[in-house]
XYZ file of C-alpha atoms in Angstrom:
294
model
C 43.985 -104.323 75.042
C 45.409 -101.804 72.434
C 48.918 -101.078 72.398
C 50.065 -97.746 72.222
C 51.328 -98.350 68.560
C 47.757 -99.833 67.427
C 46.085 -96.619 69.275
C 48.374 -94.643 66.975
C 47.268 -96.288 63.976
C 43.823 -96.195 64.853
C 43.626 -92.688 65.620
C 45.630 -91.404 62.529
C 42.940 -94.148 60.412
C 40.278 -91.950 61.856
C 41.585 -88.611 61.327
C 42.216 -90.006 57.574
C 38.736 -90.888 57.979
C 37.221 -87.401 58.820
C 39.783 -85.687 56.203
C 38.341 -87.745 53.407
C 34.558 -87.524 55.145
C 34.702 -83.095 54.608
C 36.182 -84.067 50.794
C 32.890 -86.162 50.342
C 30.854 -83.596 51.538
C 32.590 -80.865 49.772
C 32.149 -83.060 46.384
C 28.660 -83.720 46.359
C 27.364 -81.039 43.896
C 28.878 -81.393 40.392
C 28.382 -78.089 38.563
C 26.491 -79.381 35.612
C 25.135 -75.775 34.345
C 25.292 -71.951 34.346
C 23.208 -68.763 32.541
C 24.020 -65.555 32.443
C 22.359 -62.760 31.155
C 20.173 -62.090 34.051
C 19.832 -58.507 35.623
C 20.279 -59.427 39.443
C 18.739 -62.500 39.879
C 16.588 -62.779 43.171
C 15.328 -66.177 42.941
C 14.162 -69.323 40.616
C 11.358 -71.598 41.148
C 10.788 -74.755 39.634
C 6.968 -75.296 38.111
C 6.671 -79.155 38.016
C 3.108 -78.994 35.744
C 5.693 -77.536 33.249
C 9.019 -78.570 33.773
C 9.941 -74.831 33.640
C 12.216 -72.438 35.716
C 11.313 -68.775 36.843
C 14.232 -66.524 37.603
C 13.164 -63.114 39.641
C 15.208 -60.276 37.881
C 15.276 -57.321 40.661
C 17.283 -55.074 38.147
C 18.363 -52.521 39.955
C 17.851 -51.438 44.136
C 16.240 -54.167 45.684
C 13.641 -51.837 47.310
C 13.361 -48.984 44.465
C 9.931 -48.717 43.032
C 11.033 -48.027 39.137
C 8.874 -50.465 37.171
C 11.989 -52.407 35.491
C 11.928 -55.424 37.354
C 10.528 -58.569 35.316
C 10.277 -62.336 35.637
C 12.221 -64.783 33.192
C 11.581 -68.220 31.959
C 14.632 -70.782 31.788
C 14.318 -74.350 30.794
C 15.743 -77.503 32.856
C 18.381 -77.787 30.626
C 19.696 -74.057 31.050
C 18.302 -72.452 28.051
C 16.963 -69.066 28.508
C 13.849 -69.109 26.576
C 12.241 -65.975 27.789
C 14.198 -63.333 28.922
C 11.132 -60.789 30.325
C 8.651 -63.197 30.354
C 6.919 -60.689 32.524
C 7.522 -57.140 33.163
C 5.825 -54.569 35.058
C 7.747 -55.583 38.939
C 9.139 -53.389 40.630
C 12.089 -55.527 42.556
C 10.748 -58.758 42.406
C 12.498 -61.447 44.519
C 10.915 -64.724 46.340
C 8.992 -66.924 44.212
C 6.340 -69.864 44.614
C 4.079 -71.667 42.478
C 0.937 -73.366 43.131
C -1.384 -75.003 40.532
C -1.073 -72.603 37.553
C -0.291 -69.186 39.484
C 2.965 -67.874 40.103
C 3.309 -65.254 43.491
C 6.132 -63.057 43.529
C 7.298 -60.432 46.384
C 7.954 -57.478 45.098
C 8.958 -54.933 48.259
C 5.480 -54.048 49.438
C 2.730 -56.586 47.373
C 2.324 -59.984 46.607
C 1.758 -60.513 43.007
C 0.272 -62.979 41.059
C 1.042 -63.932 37.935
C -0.958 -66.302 35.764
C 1.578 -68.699 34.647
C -0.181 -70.080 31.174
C -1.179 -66.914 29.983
C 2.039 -65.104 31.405
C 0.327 -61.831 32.586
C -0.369 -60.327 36.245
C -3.788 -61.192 37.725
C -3.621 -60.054 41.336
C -1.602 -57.391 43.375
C -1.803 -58.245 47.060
C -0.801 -54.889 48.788
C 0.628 -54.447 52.187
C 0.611 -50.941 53.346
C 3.110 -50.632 55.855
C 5.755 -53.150 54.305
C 9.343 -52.604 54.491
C 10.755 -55.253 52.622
C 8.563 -58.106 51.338
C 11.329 -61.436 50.356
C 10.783 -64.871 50.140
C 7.554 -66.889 49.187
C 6.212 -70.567 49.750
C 2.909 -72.006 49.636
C 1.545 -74.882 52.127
C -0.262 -78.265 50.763
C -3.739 -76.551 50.750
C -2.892 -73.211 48.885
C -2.089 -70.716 51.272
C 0.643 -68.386 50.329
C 3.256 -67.118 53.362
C 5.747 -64.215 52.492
C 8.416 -62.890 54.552
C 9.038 -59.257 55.845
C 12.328 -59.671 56.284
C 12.837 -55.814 57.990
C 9.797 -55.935 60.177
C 10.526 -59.685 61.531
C 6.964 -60.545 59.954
C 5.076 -63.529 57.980
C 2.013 -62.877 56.260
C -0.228 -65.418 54.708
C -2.432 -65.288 52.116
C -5.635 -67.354 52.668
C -8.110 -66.989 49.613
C -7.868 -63.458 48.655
C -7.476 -62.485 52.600
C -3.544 -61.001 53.044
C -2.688 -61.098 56.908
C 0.081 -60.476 59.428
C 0.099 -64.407 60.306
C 3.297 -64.028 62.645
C 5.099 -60.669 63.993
C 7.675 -61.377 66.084
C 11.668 -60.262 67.285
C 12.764 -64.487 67.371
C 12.257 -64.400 63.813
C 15.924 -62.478 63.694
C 14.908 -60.874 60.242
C 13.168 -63.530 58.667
C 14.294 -64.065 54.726
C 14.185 -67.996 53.174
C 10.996 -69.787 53.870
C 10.717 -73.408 53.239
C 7.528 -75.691 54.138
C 7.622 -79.426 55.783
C 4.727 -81.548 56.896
C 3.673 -79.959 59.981
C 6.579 -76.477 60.307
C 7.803 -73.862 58.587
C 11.672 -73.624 58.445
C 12.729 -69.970 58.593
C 16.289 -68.601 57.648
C 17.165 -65.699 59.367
C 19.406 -63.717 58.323
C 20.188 -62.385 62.076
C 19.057 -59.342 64.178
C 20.455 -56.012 61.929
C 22.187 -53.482 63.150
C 23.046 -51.014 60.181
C 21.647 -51.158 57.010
C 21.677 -55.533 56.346
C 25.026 -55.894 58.517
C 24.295 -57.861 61.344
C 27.019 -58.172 64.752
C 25.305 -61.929 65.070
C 24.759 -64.399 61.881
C 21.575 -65.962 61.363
C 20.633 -69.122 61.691
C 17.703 -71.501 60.597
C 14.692 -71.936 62.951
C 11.567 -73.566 62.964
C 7.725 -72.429 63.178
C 4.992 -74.793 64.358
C 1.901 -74.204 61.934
C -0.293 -75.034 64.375
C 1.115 -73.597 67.446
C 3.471 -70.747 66.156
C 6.300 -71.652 68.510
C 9.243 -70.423 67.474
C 12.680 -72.817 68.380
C 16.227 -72.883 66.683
C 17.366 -75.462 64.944
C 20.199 -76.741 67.348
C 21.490 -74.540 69.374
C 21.201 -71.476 67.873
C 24.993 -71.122 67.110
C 25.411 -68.166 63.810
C 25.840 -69.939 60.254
C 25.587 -66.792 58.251
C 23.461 -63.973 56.700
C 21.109 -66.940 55.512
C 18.518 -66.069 51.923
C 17.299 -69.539 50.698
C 16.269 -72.802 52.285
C 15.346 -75.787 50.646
C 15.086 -79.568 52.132
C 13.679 -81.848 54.405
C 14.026 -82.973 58.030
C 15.357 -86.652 56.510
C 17.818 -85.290 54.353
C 19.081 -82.024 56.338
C 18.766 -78.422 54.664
C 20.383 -76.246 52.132
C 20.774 -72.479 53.071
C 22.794 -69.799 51.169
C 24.522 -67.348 52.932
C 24.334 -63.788 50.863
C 26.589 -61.542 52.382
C 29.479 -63.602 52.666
C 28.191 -66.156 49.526
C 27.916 -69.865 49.560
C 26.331 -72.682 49.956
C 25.780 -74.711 53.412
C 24.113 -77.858 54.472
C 22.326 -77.599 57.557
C 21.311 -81.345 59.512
C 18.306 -81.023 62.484
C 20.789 -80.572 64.790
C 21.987 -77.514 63.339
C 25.214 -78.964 62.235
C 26.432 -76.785 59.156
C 28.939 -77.750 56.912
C 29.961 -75.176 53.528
C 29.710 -77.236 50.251
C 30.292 -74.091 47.878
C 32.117 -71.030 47.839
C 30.923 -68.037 45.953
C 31.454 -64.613 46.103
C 29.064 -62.240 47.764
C 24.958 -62.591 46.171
C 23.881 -66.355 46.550
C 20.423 -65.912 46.734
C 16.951 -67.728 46.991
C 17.847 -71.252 45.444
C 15.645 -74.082 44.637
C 15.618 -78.031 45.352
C 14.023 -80.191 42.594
C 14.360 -83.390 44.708
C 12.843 -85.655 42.261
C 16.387 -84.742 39.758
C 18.233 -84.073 42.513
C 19.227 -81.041 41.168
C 20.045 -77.414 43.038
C 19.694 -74.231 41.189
C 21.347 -70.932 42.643
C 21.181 -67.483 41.555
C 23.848 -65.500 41.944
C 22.502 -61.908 42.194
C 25.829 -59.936 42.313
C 27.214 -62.121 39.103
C 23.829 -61.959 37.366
C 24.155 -65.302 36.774
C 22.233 -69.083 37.690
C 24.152 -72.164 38.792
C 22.882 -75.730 38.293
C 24.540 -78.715 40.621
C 23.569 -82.121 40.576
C 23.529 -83.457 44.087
C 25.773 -86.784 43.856
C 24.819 -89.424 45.980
């Protein structure tokens, strides 16, 4: 039976316990990289056939339609070797490759590029589209995008662009991250004027072969969520855009801030095999590189 000194020392050896648990978690990413010279940085992809980075340069409004927007090429390393790689966007922002094509929203189209002779090869155009975000592709090809103002995912199947999923649970749908059998959504909550929202988003999760929509945890607000990256083994990373930072999300919904940054952390990218993170920072026109310490 403990005494009531030994239930003293136990307690304050787990409270020392959880302190120095939040400084593990908060020291996980060493910074081992940054680039600037970007002009609003969206997103960055890694291409694995290559080894190669794309960075989405919005330059300027994210939904004006002035031609300036343009796609650059950064190495692993965090060299910029091409700075407007290629040009012709209008405010380009998610990003996915598959094989040797690279598809890029750009407000109201899906583009894509081809990525070994670096010029545009397709324009996927969606009439009534507010605000065309994030990108990822499934195992077999098909290409999802998110409408992030009209709570909407397309796919594109072939050369066949659809509505795939319209609905008001997807609480203004942004990041869009495959696993094996769902696709993990952050939301970047219901808004109310302009992108403020009175309720955070949170992550959630789409069945591909049902289309149920269900929270991840209890739906509690994390923040005004733009990337995800991860795995259902591992837990997820989201970054919050208004508010800036970094968080790591487990399946229960659990979130817990690893980085601070001011207001702009955008679409970010996992390379899992380098455990390696890669952040644009929009507002600071600049990309971050942290190697995930284990």
């Amino acid at each position: 039976m403990f005494t009531y000194s030994m239930k003293i020392f136990l307690a304050t050896l787990l409270s020392l316990f959880l302190i120095n648990s939040v400084i593990a978690d908060t020291s996980e990413l060493e910074l081992i990289w940054e680039l600037d010279g970007f002009k609003n940085p969206e997103s960055v992809v890694h291409d694995p056939r290559l080894n190669l980075l794309f960075v989405s340069n919005v330059n300027g409004g994210p939904n004006d339609k002035d031609n300036n927007g343009y796609i650059s090429i950064v190495s692993i390393n965090g060299n910029l070797l091409n700075k407007k790689w290629v040009e012709g966007l209008d405010a380009p922002k998610g990003l996915a490759v598959y094989g040797s094509t690279l598809y890029v929203a750009d407000i109201d189209q899906l583009v894509a590029i081809d990525i070994d002779h670096g010029r545009i090869i397709n324009r996927y155009k969606v009439d009534d589209a507010k605000f065309l975000n994030d990108v990822d592709s499934s195992d077999n090809g098909d290409i999802y995008v998110s409408d992030m103002v009209l709570n909407r995912i397309h796919r594109l199947s072939g050369d066949d662009f659809q509505i795939w999923i319209e609905s008001e649970e997807l609480d203004n749908p942004n990041g869009l991250h495959f696993t094996e059998d769902d696709i993990i959504v952050g939301c970047w909550g219901k808004m109310t004027d302009g992108f403020a929202t009175e309720i955070a988003g949170h992550l959630k999760r789409i069945s591909i072969n049902t289309k149920n929509i269900s929270s991840i945890g209890d739906g509690s607000p994390v923040g005004n969520l733009d990337g995800v990256e991860g795995s259902d083994e591992t837990g997820f990373y989201a970054t919050d855009w208004l508010s800036g930072g970094l968080f790591h999300i487990d399946v229960k919904g659990n979130a817990t801030k690893l980085l601070e940054f001011n207001q702009g952390s955008a679409d970010h990218e996992l390379i899992e095999k380098k455990n390696l993170l890669l952040i644009p920072q929009m507002v600071e026109n600049k990309l971050f590189a942290y190697k995930i310490v284990k």
